[in-house]
Amino acid sequence: MKASRLAATGALAASAVVVLSSPAFAHVSVQPEGTAAKGGYAVIDFKVPNERDDASTTRLEVTFPSDHPLASAMPQPMDGWDIKVTKSKLAKPIEMHGEKIDEAVSKITWTAKNGGVGPGFFQKFPVSVGTLPEDTDQLAFKALQTYSDKEVVRWIEVQQKGQEEPENPAPVLTLSAAEDGHAHGSTAEDASDNSKNAENTAADTSTGSDGSDTTARVLGVVGIVVGALGVAYGVLAGRRRSDA
């Protein structure tokens, strides 16, 4: 009896752990394709798993952060989905490529044309974004996941530092350190210097080659003159012997 009770209690506890931890494994998340460096551009994927056995995910609505607005956000076309991009006026304009931007993408909505994301499957929703802010380490995107039975799961709870993960966490994009653009400039300058050095070396080599050619020519002329004198001396010596 005791063994049976312990087994039943253990099974119940295990079930409770699975139920309580399931949102952490099956929530909407966001990850970059490669890196998401501060001050740069990146392609990010919103990963949406279907955590229902009897319904499909038919709609995803992602709200972009208003405290760090992104001037550019372009979703990738997807077969079987309608995509709507919503822009809003900014309270404070931001500068991008030397121009002031007074509006930014505030929301992107994907709506399934047919089946959507079926049970046991997940779907990635890619978006190209930029420029990424330089004054924060992460961006939170609140998401609403709608199922074919009209149920809506709100992934909007931003995790607070030092606290446990909330039941319905918002997708959070972690930003990496800004890439060093000065390295490219230094490389270009070094390449330019090397090119100039190569040109100077080539010029010196060319000058040396001309000098060598001139020397060879002078020596050749001298050799001819010496040879001619030798022939003349031989002729004169032969005549003297004949006269004698």
mmCIF file of N, CA, C and O in Angstrom, residues 209-225:
data_model
loop_
_atom_site.group_PDB
_atom_site.id
_atom_site.type_symbol
_atom_site.label_atom_id
_atom_site.label_comp_id
_atom_site.label_asym_id
_atom_site.label_seq_id
_atom_site.Cartn_x
_atom_site.Cartn_y
_atom_site.Cartn_z
ATOM 1 N N SER A 209 66.841 48.772 -63.439
ATOM 2 C CA SER A 209 66.894 48.039 -64.695
ATOM 3 C C SER A 209 67.427 48.906 -65.811
ATOM 4 O O SER A 209 68.255 48.490 -66.619
ATOM 5 N N ASP A 210 66.993 50.198 -65.835
ATOM 6 C CA ASP A 210 67.482 51.125 -66.859
ATOM 7 C C ASP A 210 68.979 51.338 -66.693
ATOM 8 O O ASP A 210 69.738 51.406 -67.675
ATOM 9 N N GLY A 211 69.435 51.464 -65.442
ATOM 10 C CA GLY A 211 70.861 51.666 -65.191
ATOM 11 C C GLY A 211 71.675 50.489 -65.671
ATOM 12 O O GLY A 211 72.757 50.648 -66.246
ATOM 13 N N SER A 212 71.174 49.300 -65.412
ATOM 14 C CA SER A 212 71.891 48.100 -65.835
ATOM 15 C C SER A 212 71.986 48.036 -67.347
ATOM 16 O O SER A 212 73.026 47.667 -67.912
ATOM 17 N N ASP A 213 70.884 48.391 -68.021
ATOM 18 C CA ASP A 213 70.904 48.371 -69.491
ATOM 19 C C ASP A 213 71.933 49.351 -70.040
ATOM 20 O O ASP A 213 72.648 49.070 -71.011
ATOM 21 N N THR A 214 72.006 50.543 -69.448
ATOM 22 C CA THR A 214 72.957 51.564 -69.909
ATOM 23 C C THR A 214 74.393 51.084 -69.740
ATOM 24 O O THR A 214 75.244 51.242 -70.637
ATOM 25 N N THR A 215 74.680 50.503 -68.595
ATOM 26 C CA THR A 215 76.032 49.985 -68.338
ATOM 27 C C THR A 215 76.415 48.925 -69.350
ATOM 28 O O THR A 215 77.542 48.892 -69.878
ATOM 29 N N ALA A 216 75.464 48.027 -69.623
ATOM 30 C CA ALA A 216 75.733 46.956 -70.581
ATOM 31 C C ALA A 216 76.033 47.514 -71.971
ATOM 32 O O ALA A 216 76.925 47.035 -72.688
ATOM 33 N N ARG A 217 75.287 48.559 -72.341
ATOM 34 C CA ARG A 217 75.513 49.159 -73.652
ATOM 35 C C ARG A 217 76.893 49.788 -73.742
ATOM 36 O O ARG A 217 77.608 49.669 -74.748
ATOM 37 N N VAL A 218 77.301 50.524 -72.694
ATOM 38 C CA VAL A 218 78.613 51.181 -72.689
ATOM 39 C C VAL A 218 79.737 50.158 -72.811
ATOM 40 O O VAL A 218 80.694 50.307 -73.589
ATOM 41 N N LEU A 219 79.592 49.073 -72.022
ATOM 42 C CA LEU A 219 80.608 48.032 -72.069
ATOM 43 C C LEU A 219 80.680 47.385 -73.456
ATOM 44 O O LEU A 219 81.757 47.016 -73.944
ATOM 45 N N GLY A 220 79.502 47.246 -74.066
ATOM 46 C CA GLY A 220 79.475 46.664 -75.409
ATOM 47 C C GLY A 220 80.219 47.521 -76.413
ATOM 48 O O GLY A 220 80.994 47.026 -77.251
ATOM 49 N N VAL A 221 79.993 48.842 -76.361
ATOM 50 C CA VAL A 221 80.667 49.767 -77.278
ATOM 51 C C VAL A 221 82.171 49.740 -77.056
ATOM 52 O O VAL A 221 82.978 49.714 -78.004
ATOM 53 N N VAL A 222 82.557 49.746 -75.766
ATOM 54 C CA VAL A 222 83.996 49.702 -75.441
ATOM 55 C C VAL A 222 84.630 48.431 -75.997
ATOM 56 O O VAL A 222 85.736 48.423 -76.551
ATOM 57 N N GLY A 223 83.899 47.342 -75.865
ATOM 58 C CA GLY A 223 84.431 46.066 -76.383
ATOM 59 C C GLY A 223 84.622 46.114 -77.883
ATOM 60 O O GLY A 223 85.627 45.602 -78.427
ATOM 61 N N ILE A 224 83.678 46.724 -78.584
ATOM 62 C CA ILE A 224 83.803 46.830 -80.039
ATOM 63 C C ILE A 224 85.007 47.666 -80.423
ATOM 64 O O ILE A 224 85.788 47.330 -81.338
ATOM 65 N N VAL A 225 85.175 48.800 -79.710
ATOM 66 C CA VAL A 225 86.294 49.693 -80.012
ATOM 67 C C VAL A 225 87.627 48.982 -79.777
ATOM 68 O O VAL A 225 88.562 49.039 -80.585
#
